[in-house]
Amino acid sequence: MVLRKFLTSVLLATSTSAGKLVLHETRSTAPSGFVSHGPAPPGDLLTLRVALTSNHVAGLEEKLTLLATPGSPEFRQWLSMAEAPFVKPSPKTVSAFRTFTSRNNLTSTVISPNEDWVSISLPVSRANQLFGAQFELFSHPSLANNLTRTLSVSLPSELVGHVDVIHPTTAFHYPKTRRLRPVKSDRQLEKRAGSGSPPGSCNTSIPSNVMTPACLQALYGIPTAPATQPNNTILVTGYVSQWPETIDLAVFLETFRPDIPANTTFTLVTLDNGTDPQTPTAGGIEADLDVEYTIGKSPSVQIFRFLSVGGSKFGSGFMMDILDTTTYLDSLADADLPTVMTTSYEETETAFGISLATKICNNYMALGSRGMSIMFSSGDAGVRGDDGICTDNTFTPLFPASCPWATAIGSTIGFGPEIAVNFTGGGFSNFFPSPSYQTTQVAGFLETLPMEFEGIFNSTGRGYPDVAVQGWQFSIVVDETVFPESGTSLSTPTFAGIIALINDQLIAAGKPVLGFLNPFLYSNPTAFTDITIGYNQGGFCPVTAPAFNATAGWDPLTGSGTPLFAELLATALA
Ligand SMILES: *[C@@H]1O[C@H](CO)[C@@H](O)[C@H](O)[C@H]1NC(C)=O
Ligand SMILES: *[C@@H]1O[C@H](CO)[C@@H](O)[C@H](O)[C@H]1NC(C)=O
Ligand SMILES: *[C@@H]1O[C@H](CO)[C@@H](O)[C@H](O)[C@H]1NC(C)=O
Ligand SMILES: *[C@@H]1O[C@H](CO)[C@@H](O)[C@H](O)[C@H]1NC(C)=O
Ligand SMILES: *[C@@H]1O[C@H](CO)[C@@H](O)[C@H](O)[C@H]1NC(C)=O
Ligand SMILES: *[C@@H]1O[C@H](CO)[C@@H](O)[C@H](O)[C@H]1NC(C)=O
Ligand SMILES: *[C@@H]1O[C@H](CO)[C@@H](O)[C@H](O)[C@H]1NC(C)=O
Ligand SMILES: *[C@@H]1O[C@H](CO)[C@@H](O)[C@H](O)[C@H]1NC(C)=O
Ligand SMILES: *[C@@H]1O[C@H](CO)[C@@H](O)[C@H](O)[C@H]1NC(C)=O
């Protein structure tokens, strides 16, 4: 009822401005769990971020395809910061927005190094009027504060073609409460063993197998020698008040990598009041395991940076956090730009909305063209987003895993044979079409599907993940105690560590780093073990029903398969 009333007033607002407002983005309802408390107080001040249209995204896409495709004359000739001007708005766009702000007595502030994001502050009543919106207050049982959001946002016609996103408007962030600290009493905890050999050998019996750095080295042929090159920075991102404990990392290295100094650590970078207080038991499982399996795979004192983004703590949410992460990366000088970024957090495409997701994805395209390999986990709820909620029979893709300019990592289990694990996230984007580097492989997979799968996912969308790595029962250290943890969150830092080790050898050989990976990965299927057994969950409600099967060739559970280090290195160096 309430919703219908607001919808009518939106339509009225639009029609009274006589064709001046053009609908930009809309959603029929707030995501499940959110409850409206009616219109936001008209005097409340909103700070909105506005994305000005980049001058040449099509040119960037063309360029990156040339840079990243093996055999191209420009292969891996990554661009410097100065050579990558595609993202900046054109003078015409800047002037159109300036005319709009001055005509409406608004002050805008440029907030990104590419000048493609600006910020404006205005009362709710003005925002409703200027953008054909109806801001409401929405609560969620797990959010401390109401969100001020609108179900619909329009652009004054003079801004159409000049503005891509106004945020926050129709994007909703969910509370993130993942990976709570272990409750010691109901977990099988293995007391700190002190230094020495890793507990247990590589145990191959599913589901009791336990994964350690040594097992991963043996399984994928990953060398144990530390990286040597100082300019090879890996960035591990941390959100939702997650930070790693240095003591946990030390215990992890002492236990599982006795060959490298236990004082090997990371450099902390903070954004938006992010912290890493290091008080006992204050850290987070997600951050601990991300750090342990990145550093445990590619140890070197110089190369490791942990980014703690604090925004979520202040209610701005995951979307703002990853937006601020891209802005931070855009601002880095070429020599300071990480070569690898690994992120084990994601959200549904619908929570982001298409305009914001597209803008962020295009920013990954720009960073890929500067030589970054950007990795995201593919989610832990099969084809049902990241929480496994099953409200209807359509699959729920996750972003940024679904961005074609990022590399998405799924999970496997077992050694002989290695199979897809049932929670591994995967599927097809509703926002991004299948990019050329994967169209043949995806078409091959779609042919294997039975009829009843028609219409429950988007068969023209970008398919993910791209690759997979073990993700079951990794030995991690939290509160100085070893315990098992599973998820694509473990697979992603492991793959990032592998890519960083290959980059190390490329740099040592005087060659450019791997940069945007996907065209290289898809054109080298022999560098992967094809995973052909297993299925993931969420096919039909209830969510434990099987969805996709692993098949010969690419599939949306394990991508092209799991890496064979020696083959991947040889093709990278070729
Ligand atoms: C902008 O400010 C001027 C001077 O204060 C005022 O005359 C004008 O009506 C304002 N315009 C709008 C759109 O608020
Ligand atoms: C959300 O706003 C409503 C209406 O003003 C208020 O009653 C409610 O307490 C607010 N909820 C929270 C969590 O702040
Ligand atoms: C998923 O796989 C794991 C590992 O084999 C198993 O322990 C678990 O019971 C499976 N879950 C379901 C719902 O089948
Ligand atoms: C594998 O691990 C399980 C539980 O961690 C243990 O009970 C079993 O004995 C192990 N098997 C081998 C062959 O080590
Ligand atoms: C390595 O980094 C330093 C300082 O950040 C920089 O001066 C140097 O040019 C970089 N070397 C290469 C090969 O990129
Ligand atoms: C790590 O410990 C070694 C001695 O064991 C010391 O030489 C080195 O400086 C330490 N490194 C750091 C980063 O503290
Ligand atoms: C950081 O903290 C300061 C002081 O508490 C606050 O004013 C500011 O808004 C915070 N910044 C962000 C991005 O949350
Ligand atoms: C399916 O994906 C395409 C992009 O590949 C998109 O244009 C279309 O809107 C999507 N369809 C639905 C129903 O989401
Ligand atoms: C998965 O494999 C099973 C067993 O072969 C088959 O019955 C089912 O139809 C397959 N499902 C899909 C989605 O291919």
XYZ file of C-alpha atoms and ligand atoms in Angstrom:
700
model
C 0.000 0.000 0.000
C 2.559 2.463 1.155
C 4.730 1.614 -1.831
C 1.936 2.296 -4.291
C 1.360 5.731 -2.828
C 5.043 6.630 -3.306
C 5.049 5.334 -6.826
C 2.172 7.643 -7.696
C 3.982 10.637 -6.288
C 7.105 9.760 -8.278
C 5.038 9.670 -11.447
C 3.440 13.002 -10.572
C 6.808 14.604 -9.883
C 8.039 13.354 -13.228
C 5.043 14.539 -15.164
C 4.878 17.989 -13.538
C 8.432 18.660 -14.764
C 6.992 18.153 -18.271
C 9.432 15.787 -19.939
C 12.458 17.217 -18.173
C 13.164 14.084 -16.135
C 14.259 10.831 -17.757
C 14.024 7.620 -15.719
C 17.570 6.422 -14.962
C 17.254 3.422 -12.657
C 14.399 1.813 -10.786
C 13.618 -1.233 -8.696
C 10.144 -2.617 -7.906
C 10.828 -3.148 -4.197
C 13.607 -2.887 -1.663
C 15.594 -6.137 -1.302
C 14.036 -8.690 1.051
C 14.432 -7.878 4.722
C 14.216 -4.099 4.294
C 11.159 -2.298 5.693
C 10.153 1.236 4.696
C 9.360 3.790 7.400
C 7.917 6.267 4.918
C 9.407 9.386 3.317
C 12.770 10.604 4.589
C 12.513 13.939 6.454
C 12.665 16.628 3.695
C 15.340 18.609 5.559
C 17.798 15.697 6.025
C 21.052 16.433 4.265
C 22.165 13.892 1.654
C 25.664 13.572 0.258
C 25.376 12.006 -3.171
C 28.210 10.793 -5.344
C 27.722 11.397 -9.033
C 29.646 9.460 -11.685
C 30.278 11.611 -14.742
C 30.334 9.623 -17.973
C 33.833 8.543 -18.975
C 34.966 9.897 -22.321
C 35.897 6.633 -24.016
C 34.967 3.345 -22.313
C 34.577 1.622 -25.691
C 38.137 2.665 -26.578
C 39.379 1.333 -23.251
C 37.699 -2.012 -23.843
C 39.228 -2.260 -27.310
C 42.649 -1.325 -25.952
C 42.516 -3.767 -23.035
C 41.463 -6.583 -25.353
C 44.583 -5.888 -27.437
C 46.824 -5.646 -24.374
C 45.548 -8.849 -22.751
C 45.090 -11.190 -25.714
C 48.012 -13.540 -26.400
C 49.391 -13.084 -29.924
C 48.391 -9.424 -30.156
C 51.295 -7.090 -31.123
C 50.539 -5.027 -27.998
C 50.344 -8.064 -25.672
C 51.119 -6.977 -22.060
C 52.306 -3.493 -23.030
C 50.406 -2.218 -19.988
C 49.584 1.464 -19.928
C 51.086 4.003 -17.575
C 48.793 6.233 -15.557
C 49.332 9.033 -18.100
C 48.498 6.734 -21.015
C 45.139 5.696 -19.588
C 42.935 8.765 -20.040
C 39.828 6.800 -21.103
C 38.030 7.151 -17.772
C 38.125 10.942 -17.462
C 34.881 12.714 -18.375
C 34.980 14.802 -21.560
C 35.073 18.632 -21.284
C 31.526 18.641 -22.679
C 30.353 16.376 -19.853
C 32.142 18.434 -17.199
C 30.597 21.590 -18.573
C 27.086 20.073 -18.762
C 27.328 19.065 -15.110
C 28.772 22.429 -14.101
C 25.880 24.217 -15.809
C 23.439 21.966 -13.957
C 25.022 22.571 -10.540
C 25.333 26.316 -10.921
C 21.793 26.647 -12.258
C 20.596 24.788 -9.152
C 22.872 26.497 -6.630
C 24.725 23.247 -5.850
C 28.406 22.952 -5.020
C 30.171 19.913 -6.402
C 33.521 18.543 -5.280
C 35.719 16.294 -7.410
C 36.458 13.180 -5.328
C 38.387 10.866 -7.664
C 41.777 11.159 -9.357
C 40.201 10.614 -12.781
C 37.697 13.393 -12.026
C 34.903 10.983 -12.930
C 33.294 11.090 -9.478
C 31.986 14.262 -7.892
C 30.081 14.770 -4.692
C 27.119 17.065 -4.019
C 25.259 17.775 -0.771
C 21.610 18.747 -0.732
C 18.462 18.272 1.362
C 16.194 15.296 0.673
C 13.476 17.595 -0.673
C 15.819 19.050 -3.334
C 17.153 15.612 -4.282
C 13.581 14.327 -4.675
C 12.760 17.269 -6.932
C 15.940 17.355 -9.040
C 16.208 13.606 -9.562
C 12.549 12.563 -9.602
C 13.216 10.513 -6.479
C 11.212 9.668 -3.390
C 13.778 9.064 -0.678
C 12.488 6.867 2.131
C 13.945 5.539 5.360
C 14.528 1.788 5.259
C 15.430 -0.360 8.214
C 16.816 -3.861 8.277
C 16.787 -6.030 11.409
C 20.581 -6.379 11.278
C 21.485 -2.764 10.416
C 22.147 -0.317 13.229
C 20.899 2.668 11.235
C 18.191 3.361 8.675
C 19.263 3.676 5.064
C 17.972 6.648 3.085
C 17.190 5.213 -0.329
C 14.785 5.662 -3.238
C 13.282 2.974 -5.448
C 13.633 5.148 -8.506
C 15.988 7.858 -9.740
C 15.720 10.037 -12.852
C 18.051 12.454 -14.596
C 17.222 15.945 -15.799
C 17.330 15.572 -19.601
C 20.388 17.855 -19.913
C 22.406 15.298 -17.870
C 21.415 12.258 -19.926
C 24.600 10.894 -21.502
C 26.729 12.837 -19.013
C 25.892 11.102 -15.713
C 26.161 7.325 -15.213
C 25.438 6.869 -11.505
C 23.986 8.760 -8.559
C 24.869 6.929 -5.347
C 23.443 6.107 -2.897
C 19.989 6.068 -4.467
C 18.648 2.650 -5.547
C 21.584 0.473 -4.346
C 21.000 -1.243 -0.991
C 23.744 -2.818 1.065
C 23.047 -5.733 3.303
C 24.540 -6.038 6.732
C 27.641 -8.206 6.588
C 28.082 -10.560 9.466
C 30.061 -13.261 7.750
C 32.709 -15.400 9.325
C 32.098 -14.654 12.933
C 34.838 -15.657 15.300
C 34.884 -19.344 16.119
C 33.116 -20.428 19.252
C 35.907 -22.479 20.701
C 33.720 -24.939 22.561
C 31.850 -26.171 19.497
C 34.727 -26.326 17.023
C 37.318 -29.048 16.934
C 40.323 -26.932 17.751
C 43.828 -28.161 17.463
C 45.879 -26.465 20.143
C 48.849 -24.429 19.049
C 51.485 -26.981 18.210
C 54.432 -24.600 18.228
C 56.887 -24.624 15.385
C 57.574 -27.723 13.376
C 56.057 -29.681 10.553
C 52.446 -29.053 9.525
C 49.928 -31.148 11.446
C 48.813 -34.138 9.423
C 49.924 -34.930 5.914
C 47.896 -34.226 2.799
C 44.860 -36.219 3.728
C 42.884 -37.180 0.641
C 39.696 -38.603 2.134
C 36.643 -36.418 1.466
C 35.205 -34.835 3.547
C 37.776 -35.232 6.324
C 40.720 -33.948 4.294
C 42.638 -31.005 5.682
C 44.398 -28.447 3.479
C 47.706 -26.761 4.310
C 50.206 -24.680 2.307
C 52.355 -27.829 1.911
C 49.411 -29.777 0.449
C 48.644 -26.956 -1.988
C 52.297 -26.824 -3.047
C 52.289 -30.565 -3.668
C 48.934 -30.578 -5.463
C 49.548 -27.695 -7.869
C 53.343 -27.864 -8.118
C 53.805 -24.459 -6.458
C 57.479 -23.763 -5.695
C 58.519 -23.187 -2.081
C 61.227 -20.623 -2.902
C 60.229 -17.129 -1.747
C 59.551 -14.345 -4.229
C 62.543 -12.081 -4.850
C 61.309 -8.949 -6.632
C 60.585 -5.847 -4.517
C 58.148 -4.183 -6.920
C 55.621 -6.984 -6.900
C 52.938 -5.830 -4.486
C 49.925 -7.950 -3.591
C 47.002 -6.065 -2.117
C 44.640 -7.979 0.181
C 41.470 -6.013 0.869
C 39.630 -6.085 4.187
C 36.107 -4.810 4.746
C 33.377 -4.967 7.406
C 35.729 -4.351 10.338
C 37.959 -7.271 9.446
C 41.651 -6.981 10.136
C 44.397 -9.545 10.439
C 46.262 -10.248 13.668
C 50.034 -10.243 13.206
C 50.377 -12.805 16.000
C 48.043 -15.179 14.122
C 50.095 -14.724 10.959
C 53.286 -15.455 12.909
C 51.813 -18.642 14.396
C 50.551 -19.646 10.956
C 53.984 -19.186 9.364
C 55.731 -20.905 12.271
C 53.390 -23.879 11.935
C 52.890 -24.168 8.186
C 55.790 -22.301 6.542
C 58.724 -22.947 8.897
C 60.979 -22.297 5.880
C 60.251 -18.548 5.899
C 60.790 -16.031 8.727
C 57.852 -15.940 11.126
C 58.219 -12.152 11.324
C 57.266 -11.790 7.634
C 54.394 -9.351 7.711
C 52.260 -6.887 5.799
C 52.119 -3.138 5.420
C 48.847 -1.694 6.610
C 47.024 0.862 4.457
C 43.799 2.351 5.795
C 40.911 4.090 4.064
C 37.810 5.722 5.546
C 39.036 5.312 9.125
C 39.916 1.658 8.593
C 42.046 0.247 11.391
C 43.989 -2.797 12.510
C 44.159 -2.442 16.289
C 45.934 -5.773 17.021
C 44.220 -6.141 20.367
C 43.913 -9.816 21.298
C 40.791 -11.468 19.834
C 39.797 -8.238 18.026
C 40.730 -9.371 14.532
C 38.586 -11.268 12.072
C 38.582 -14.724 10.586
C 38.144 -13.471 7.036
C 41.124 -11.120 7.270
C 43.292 -13.689 9.052
C 42.695 -16.384 6.468
C 43.035 -14.013 3.502
C 46.398 -12.858 4.786
C 47.625 -16.289 5.840
C 46.960 -17.919 2.501
C 48.263 -15.021 0.418
C 51.478 -14.575 2.379
C 51.793 -18.322 2.955
C 51.760 -18.853 -0.802
C 54.073 -16.091 -1.960
C 56.262 -15.079 0.930
C 58.449 -12.011 0.646
C 58.874 -9.187 3.089
C 58.428 -6.341 0.666
C 55.420 -7.350 -1.351
C 52.483 -7.494 0.919
C 49.930 -4.790 1.644
C 46.677 -5.100 3.616
C 44.004 -2.505 2.886
C 41.629 -1.953 5.793
C 38.562 -0.028 4.671
C 36.478 1.309 7.529
C 33.439 2.696 5.745
C 31.001 -0.094 6.613
C 31.462 0.574 10.279
C 29.968 4.001 9.675
C 26.997 2.681 7.733
C 28.123 3.524 4.203
C 28.255 -0.112 3.207
C 30.197 -2.481 1.031
C 29.421 -0.590 -2.199
C 31.044 2.570 -0.899
C 33.984 0.520 0.396
C 34.820 -1.029 -2.929
C 34.215 2.273 -4.676
C 36.741 3.913 -2.355
C 39.126 1.038 -3.016
C 39.050 1.749 -6.768
C 39.610 5.453 -6.105
C 42.602 4.592 -3.912
C 44.055 2.363 -6.649
C 43.438 4.988 -9.362
C 45.459 7.457 -7.289
C 48.567 5.267 -7.059
C 51.618 6.060 -9.166
C 52.672 3.340 -11.599
C 55.554 2.079 -9.426
C 53.252 1.852 -6.405
C 50.306 0.093 -8.066
C 49.827 -3.475 -6.769
C 50.193 -6.129 -9.476
C 47.634 -8.366 -7.782
C 44.542 -7.603 -5.704
C 42.570 -10.312 -3.917
C 39.112 -9.775 -2.431
C 37.011 -12.384 -0.661
C 33.842 -10.309 -0.343
C 30.959 -9.935 -2.731
C 27.290 -8.893 -2.923
C 24.378 -9.678 -5.241
C 24.173 -7.862 -8.583
C 20.664 -6.711 -7.651
C 21.889 -5.065 -4.444
C 24.351 -2.960 -6.504
C 22.042 -2.209 -9.430
C 23.279 -2.067 -12.989
C 24.602 1.497 -13.173
C 26.840 1.279 -10.101
C 28.047 -2.243 -10.967
C 28.896 -1.153 -14.516
C 30.814 1.885 -13.301
C 32.887 -0.163 -10.820
C 33.474 -2.919 -13.385
C 34.718 -0.343 -15.915
C 37.155 0.882 -13.293
C 38.572 -2.649 -13.033
C 38.961 -2.518 -16.811
C 41.064 0.645 -16.416
C 43.169 -0.922 -13.636
C 43.630 -4.087 -15.716
C 44.990 -1.953 -18.539
C 47.607 -0.624 -16.068
C 48.745 -4.212 -15.419
C 46.727 -5.273 -12.376
C 45.313 -8.783 -11.902
C 42.061 -8.348 -9.962
C 40.545 -11.378 -8.227
C 37.250 -11.964 -6.452
C 35.805 -15.052 -4.801
C 32.765 -16.516 -6.574
C 30.640 -16.909 -3.409
C 29.771 -19.778 -1.100
C 26.091 -20.461 -1.785
C 26.128 -22.148 -5.182
C 23.864 -20.312 -7.626
C 22.058 -18.435 -4.825
C 24.127 -15.351 -4.182
C 26.099 -15.271 -0.975
C 23.409 -16.031 1.570
C 21.692 -18.956 -0.136
C 18.250 -17.342 0.112
C 15.865 -19.065 -2.279
C 12.776 -16.957 -2.859
C 12.008 -17.894 -6.449
C 13.425 -20.083 -9.142
C 15.904 -17.697 -10.670
C 19.596 -17.807 -9.897
C 21.335 -14.929 -8.109
C 24.639 -13.750 -9.636
C 27.244 -12.020 -7.474
C 29.227 -8.884 -8.162
C 32.157 -8.141 -8.624
C 32.691 -11.843 -9.523
C 30.349 -11.291 -12.492
C 32.431 -8.379 -13.852
C 34.135 -9.556 -17.071
C 37.223 -7.432 -16.206
C 37.844 -9.294 -12.955
C 38.896 -12.923 -12.444
C 36.486 -14.992 -10.355
C 37.714 -17.967 -8.330
C 35.613 -21.021 -7.361
C 36.382 -23.965 -5.056
C 37.216 -27.654 -5.350
C 37.636 -30.482 -2.852
C 39.662 -33.724 -2.763
C 42.830 -34.886 -4.509
C 41.983 -38.011 -6.373
C 40.102 -36.906 -8.309
C 39.728 -33.203 -7.515
C 36.007 -32.326 -7.788
C 33.799 -29.226 -7.584
C 32.685 -28.608 -3.993
C 28.924 -28.223 -3.525
C 28.980 -24.647 -2.131
C 31.101 -23.162 -4.920
C 29.514 -19.995 -6.338
C 28.958 -19.549 -10.032
C 26.538 -18.626 -12.745
C 25.796 -15.995 -15.333
C 25.545 -12.226 -15.047
C 22.310 -10.351 -15.661
C 24.289 -7.133 -16.259
C 27.325 -8.031 -18.376
C 27.193 -9.981 -21.642
C 29.586 -12.867 -22.153
C 32.936 -11.322 -23.221
C 34.667 -12.573 -26.382
C 37.451 -14.367 -24.477
C 34.969 -16.938 -23.133
C 32.123 -17.177 -25.678
C 33.266 -20.500 -27.209
C 33.769 -22.178 -23.835
C 30.468 -20.891 -22.421
C 28.544 -22.000 -25.523
C 30.067 -25.473 -25.106
C 28.819 -25.650 -21.533
C 25.305 -24.375 -22.339
C 24.871 -27.267 -24.781
C 25.183 -29.739 -21.902
C 22.245 -28.291 -19.948
C 18.878 -30.045 -19.700
C 15.701 -28.220 -20.857
C 14.418 -27.438 -17.350
C 17.297 -25.000 -16.862
C 15.950 -22.666 -19.517
C 14.774 -19.309 -18.188
C 16.147 -19.628 -14.650
C 19.441 -17.939 -15.447
C 20.677 -15.557 -18.117
C 22.355 -17.612 -20.813
C 23.746 -14.525 -22.618
C 25.526 -13.256 -19.494
C 29.196 -13.394 -18.503
C 29.781 -16.838 -16.992
C 31.844 -17.176 -13.806
C 34.052 -18.349 -12.126
C 37.051 -18.377 -14.457
C 39.208 -20.831 -12.497
C 39.047 -22.818 -9.260
C 41.350 -23.837 -6.427
C 40.871 -26.090 -3.376
C 38.490 -24.522 -0.845
C 37.722 -27.169 1.765
C 38.973 -27.327 5.363
C 42.033 -25.130 5.105
C 44.029 -25.040 8.327
C 43.924 -21.425 9.449
C 45.111 -19.709 12.611
C 42.775 -17.471 14.579
C 43.463 -16.486 18.184
C 46.737 -18.377 17.859
C 44.792 -21.592 17.353
C 44.609 -23.797 14.275
C 41.176 -24.724 12.988
C 39.629 -25.712 9.646
C 37.738 -23.206 7.466
C 36.180 -23.655 4.013
C 35.047 -21.333 1.240
C 35.953 -19.585 -1.999
C 37.524 -17.057 0.421
C 40.376 -19.549 0.807
C 40.658 -20.347 -2.896
C 40.966 -16.689 -3.930
C 44.054 -15.653 -1.905
C 45.659 -18.964 -2.863
C 45.222 -18.242 -6.584
C 46.374 -14.648 -6.017
C 49.555 -16.014 -4.402
C 50.157 -18.248 -7.436
C 49.749 -15.332 -9.855
C 52.092 -13.201 -7.701
C 54.770 -15.925 -7.848
C 54.484 -16.037 -11.647
C 54.710 -12.234 -11.767
C 57.842 -12.470 -9.617
C 59.502 -14.679 -12.232
C 58.298 -12.471 -15.090
C 59.778 -9.379 -13.423
C 63.022 -11.264 -12.729
C 63.149 -12.137 -16.446
C 62.608 -8.481 -17.368
C 59.115 -9.151 -18.717
C 55.820 -7.377 -18.026
C 53.510 -8.818 -15.362
C 50.354 -10.834 -16.168
C 47.915 -7.917 -15.702
C 44.318 -8.557 -16.758
C 44.296 -12.342 -16.763
C 41.195 -13.737 -18.406
C 42.085 -13.836 -22.136
C 45.426 -15.463 -21.173
C 43.726 -17.999 -18.881
C 41.037 -18.957 -21.410
C 43.526 -19.374 -24.245
C 45.686 -21.794 -22.219
C 43.382 -24.645 -21.146
C 46.357 -27.031 -20.857
C 47.663 -24.976 -17.922
C 44.677 -26.228 -15.905
C 43.355 -29.532 -14.648
C 39.839 -29.704 -16.038
C 37.416 -30.500 -13.206
C 34.636 -32.723 -14.548
C 32.968 -34.133 -11.413
C 30.719 -32.507 -8.836
C 27.808 -30.082 -8.759
C 26.859 -26.946 -6.892
C 23.748 -26.149 -4.918
C 20.656 -24.019 -5.328
C 19.150 -25.435 -8.522
C 15.667 -25.344 -7.101
C 14.277 -24.411 -3.719
C 15.231 -25.753 -1.183
C 18.720 -24.541 -1.854
C 20.451 -27.861 -1.275
C 19.066 -29.160 -4.606
C 21.801 -29.555 -7.240
C 22.247 -26.767 -9.802
C 25.060 -26.925 -12.373
C 27.309 -29.930 -12.947
C 31.042 -29.769 -13.535
C 31.643 -30.835 -17.137
C 34.492 -31.426 -19.563
C 35.722 -27.939 -20.509
C 34.644 -24.682 -18.856
C 31.740 -24.807 -16.394
C 30.204 -22.216 -14.020
C 31.535 -24.002 -10.894
C 35.241 -24.410 -11.583
C 35.786 -22.333 -14.752
C 38.675 -23.762 -16.775
C 39.801 -25.859 -13.796
C 42.606 -25.751 -11.229
C 46.081 -24.377 -11.992
C 49.146 -26.407 -12.976
C 51.916 -24.090 -11.812
C 54.692 -25.263 -14.139
C 52.497 -25.071 -17.261
C 51.078 -21.695 -16.278
C 54.584 -20.335 -15.654
C 55.941 -21.762 -18.910
C 53.146 -20.224 -21.008
C 53.482 -16.938 -19.107
C 57.218 -16.775 -19.861
C 56.863 -17.938 -23.481
C 19.840 30.280 -6.557
O 20.238 31.360 -5.723
C 19.822 32.638 -6.214
C 20.439 33.702 -5.344
O 20.391 33.327 -4.015
C 18.301 32.667 -6.265
O 17.892 33.895 -6.813
C 17.784 31.551 -7.149
O 16.378 31.496 -7.099
C 18.342 30.212 -6.670
N 17.964 29.193 -7.644
C 17.503 28.006 -7.292
C 17.176 27.049 -8.410
O 17.387 27.652 -6.133
C 14.124 4.407 11.235
O 13.275 5.508 11.066
C 12.000 5.375 11.703
C 11.149 6.558 11.321
O 11.799 7.759 11.623
C 12.213 5.267 13.210
O 10.989 5.072 13.846
C 13.135 4.086 13.478
O 13.451 4.030 14.862
C 14.412 4.210 12.703
N 15.188 2.986 12.881
C 16.490 2.998 13.167
C 17.150 1.660 13.266
O 17.128 4.027 13.320
C 28.601 -30.461 0.777
O 29.862 -31.121 0.672
C 30.506 -31.356 1.922
C 31.856 -31.956 1.626
O 31.730 -33.124 0.887
C 29.639 -32.223 2.801
O 30.250 -32.376 4.065
C 28.265 -31.567 2.968
O 27.423 -32.431 3.682
C 27.639 -31.271 1.606
N 26.406 -30.535 1.816
C 25.259 -30.904 1.270
C 24.078 -30.071 1.633
O 25.167 -31.856 0.515
C 42.322 -37.659 7.544
O 41.834 -36.687 8.458
C 40.877 -37.177 9.347
C 40.340 -36.017 10.189
O 41.177 -34.917 10.154
C 41.485 -38.289 10.215
O 40.496 -38.815 11.061
C 42.030 -39.392 9.291
O 42.696 -40.356 10.071
C 42.991 -38.800 8.299
N 43.437 -39.841 7.351
C 44.711 -39.973 6.983
C 44.984 -41.039 5.961
O 45.602 -39.289 7.436
C 60.413 -0.241 -8.381
O 59.908 0.692 -7.434
C 60.730 1.828 -7.244
C 60.140 2.658 -6.130
O 58.780 2.454 -5.923
C 60.826 2.581 -8.554
O 61.668 3.690 -8.403
C 61.387 1.655 -9.637
O 61.370 2.306 -10.885
C 60.544 0.402 -9.740
N 61.181 -0.510 -10.679
C 60.495 -1.118 -11.653
C 61.290 -2.063 -12.480
O 59.313 -0.936 -11.834
C 62.971 -10.708 11.206
O 63.855 -11.410 12.064
C 65.201 -11.399 11.630
C 66.030 -12.210 12.615
O 65.415 -13.418 12.865
C 65.733 -9.976 11.525
O 67.052 -9.992 11.012
C 64.831 -9.169 10.633
O 65.221 -7.818 10.630
C 63.391 -9.273 11.084
N 62.547 -8.595 10.109
C 61.579 -7.763 10.462
C 60.754 -7.187 9.346
O 61.336 -7.480 11.614
C 36.343 9.237 10.040
O 36.253 9.618 11.392
C 36.004 11.004 11.573
C 36.086 11.313 13.057
O 35.346 10.350 13.798
C 34.632 11.338 10.964
O 34.385 12.706 11.099
C 34.652 10.954 9.490
O 33.369 11.157 8.942
C 35.042 9.510 9.300
N 35.186 9.231 7.883
C 34.533 8.237 7.270
C 34.759 8.115 5.802
O 33.795 7.475 7.838
C 20.552 -10.936 -19.567
O 21.871 -10.453 -19.789
C 21.949 -9.434 -20.779
C 23.415 -9.099 -20.919
O 24.085 -10.211 -21.356
C 21.122 -8.250 -20.380
O 21.163 -7.279 -21.400
C 19.685 -8.674 -20.129
O 18.952 -7.591 -19.633
C 19.672 -9.792 -19.089
N 18.301 -10.251 -18.874
C 17.732 -10.258 -17.675
C 16.345 -10.801 -17.622
O 18.297 -9.862 -16.666
C 23.789 -33.277 -13.666
O 24.110 -34.645 -13.749
C 23.045 -35.502 -13.353
C 23.566 -36.930 -13.327
O 24.220 -37.218 -14.515
C 21.875 -35.333 -14.312
O 20.792 -36.128 -13.902
C 21.444 -33.868 -14.286
O 20.423 -33.635 -15.233
C 22.623 -32.959 -14.597
N 22.210 -31.582 -14.389
C 22.575 -30.599 -15.194
C 22.095 -29.247 -14.819
O 23.275 -30.750 -16.172
